[in-house]
Amino acid sequence: MTQRTQRIEDYALIGDLQTAALVGRDGSVDWLCLPRFDSAACFAALLGDENNGHWRIAPAEVGHFGQCDRRAYLGDSLILETFWETRTGTVKVVDFMPQRDRALDVVRIVEGLSGTVEMDSVLRLRFDYGHVVPWMRRSDGHRVAIAGPDSVWLRSEPEVKTWGQHMSTRSSFTVGEGEKVAFVLTWHASHQPRPDLCDPYEALEQSVADWQEWADRCQYRGPYREAVIRSLITLKALTYAPTGGIVAAATTSLPEEIGGVRNWDYRYCWLRDSTLTLEALLAAGYLEEASHWRDWLLRAVAGDPADLQIMYGLAGERRLPETELPWLKGHLGSAPVRIGNAAVDQLQLDVYGEVVDSLFLAREAGLKSESHAWNIQLALLGFLEDRWREPDEGLWEVRGPRRHFVHSKVMAWVAADRAVRTLEAEPKLRGAAGRWRKMRDEVHKEVCEKGFDPVRNTFTQAYGSTELDAATLLIPRVGFLPPDDPRVVGTVDAVREELGVNGFVRRYSTDGTTVDGLPGDEGTFLVCSFWLADALRLTGREDEARELFERLLDLRNDVGLLAEEYDPVGKRQLGNFPQAFSHIGLVATACALECGDEAG
């Protein structure tokens, strides 16, 4: 089997608000986890080769890895249209997943636009991340695949010639102008009866209406509306509808360096994203989604503050053990492939500030208050009062030694500040405003004394370090210092100078350092580059901020999606895809450039 040669940006996303698939420019679905984002994949060619599972529909004449001529989402939706122009005619393939009622369906409709086109479909189902070959049989016009807990049914309307070959299910058919052939792939638990059949054309009509109705609720009306809407649709697609949790990405182990080992599982929900996610949803007018995310957050963090985790499963699950899958070669040979994430056990003190800040923001935005939310914040503040002086692993989840990361201390300041401000606005609430003011002052003083390099006029990554960290760009945004403070301006300039690559920003330097305890390198971090645009705007350099923002927009792929990182030398996207953090950054910066929101 041939390993996949597509770049990360060659993929588009479809999904049903419970899981998602990646469709390549060659018409192949190379990634799909069933039935949830964090379930085992039945198509895993993205991280291996075709024998690890994929489903390709394309004109017969284009060859094994032929690319489509163009593709786009249908309006403001997650319905992908892929166009192929051949010697004999033109054809369109429509790929989507209906928002799930009971069954999980992947629908692929082939439509002839002109002439006649011979089409091939090759389906290789491989359960358990490309490891398990299912037993295939025929039943009532379907091809049925069963292995352990999984059962998948494939049918076409009208029925086309289908046969088994080389451990795959193949179909061959011809479409003329105006003719259509619809394929429906349906998953269900193997011990349950087959769900009701999906009408592909009714499902398409309903999906178009559902997405358009949702997109019409967007209140952003600025000059970047197309990019903002696409990013919001992507965030919606990464939302696990039953709980409101938003996964960091739809994938695991897409590399931060081609051929490198920095490959992590991002199919979970991170507390670090909470405030920025809420800001983006609220700024765009999606109060219902913001409320669902806030409610997920409250459920996830409930319990002993000492047990607070940096990430959770889609429903708030706590156990996310990290393991490697040796049978997968990794994307473009980037091994190991990991599932689960060992960073779940790290101490990251900044998440306490993120949670308190998120709930403060939700209260200020007028989201209906939950009676227990304040009690949770009291418990978090009590823990942080005792522990904020300790070193931790920091925002970037380093796998090196713990340090006194400046960003972690700044977020401890944020927690105390937001608690004080809450009591000032609602003095009837229980609390210790005096103690929290004292804590706020102590943290502020310590950070300015130990986390600032007066010679270079910049905040550093950690106390006593000479390294820089793009997270310090958030200092004016969270209100730790005003944007016109010389220390803020100096930090923005230093980060841009020392961590900048072709105008974009790395998280921190990996050149000859042991900060993160890992070999190799990584690309520029897209959300950090959006943070730089925000910081430039706050410090009075709006023209530079807008120029950087528009350069970042140019990094999106042909259907408007961003991964976690970008390689400005190789000019390719890197890391898990699509990345919620990157799209959150895009929405927040676009709204800030339009509205001119102030810090804090």
Coordinates of C-alpha atoms in Angstrom, one line a residue, residues 55 57 79-82 91-96 106-112 119 157 173 175 179-184 199-205:
W55 CA -13.0 5.8 1.3
I57 CA -14.8 8.4 -4.7
I79 CA -21.4 20.6 3.2
L80 CA -18.4 20.1 0.9
E81 CA -18.7 20.2 -2.9
T82 CA -15.8 18.8 -4.9
V91 CA -18.8 15.8 -12.1
K92 CA -19.5 17.0 -8.5
V93 CA -19.2 15.1 -5.3
V94 CA -21.2 16.4 -2.3
D95 CA -19.9 15.2 1.1
F96 CA -21.6 15.8 4.4
V106 CA -21.8 9.8 6.1
V107 CA -23.5 10.9 2.8
R108 CA -21.6 11.2 -0.5
I109 CA -23.7 12.3 -3.6
V110 CA -22.2 12.1 -7.0
E111 CA -23.8 14.4 -9.6
G112 CA -23.1 14.6 -13.3
M119 CA -16.6 7.0 -11.4
E157 CA -29.2 5.0 -4.5
F173 CA -20.6 3.5 -12.3
V175 CA -23.0 9.5 -14.4
E179 CA -27.8 12.1 -13.0
K180 CA -27.1 11.4 -9.4
V181 CA -25.8 8.4 -7.3
A182 CA -25.9 8.7 -3.5
F183 CA -23.9 6.6 -1.1
V184 CA -24.8 6.4 2.5
D199 CA -32.9 9.6 2.7
P200 CA -29.7 11.3 1.3
Y201 CA -31.5 14.1 -0.5
E202 CA -33.9 15.0 2.3
A203 CA -30.8 15.0 4.6
L204 CA -29.0 17.3 2.3
E205 CA -31.8 19.8 2.2

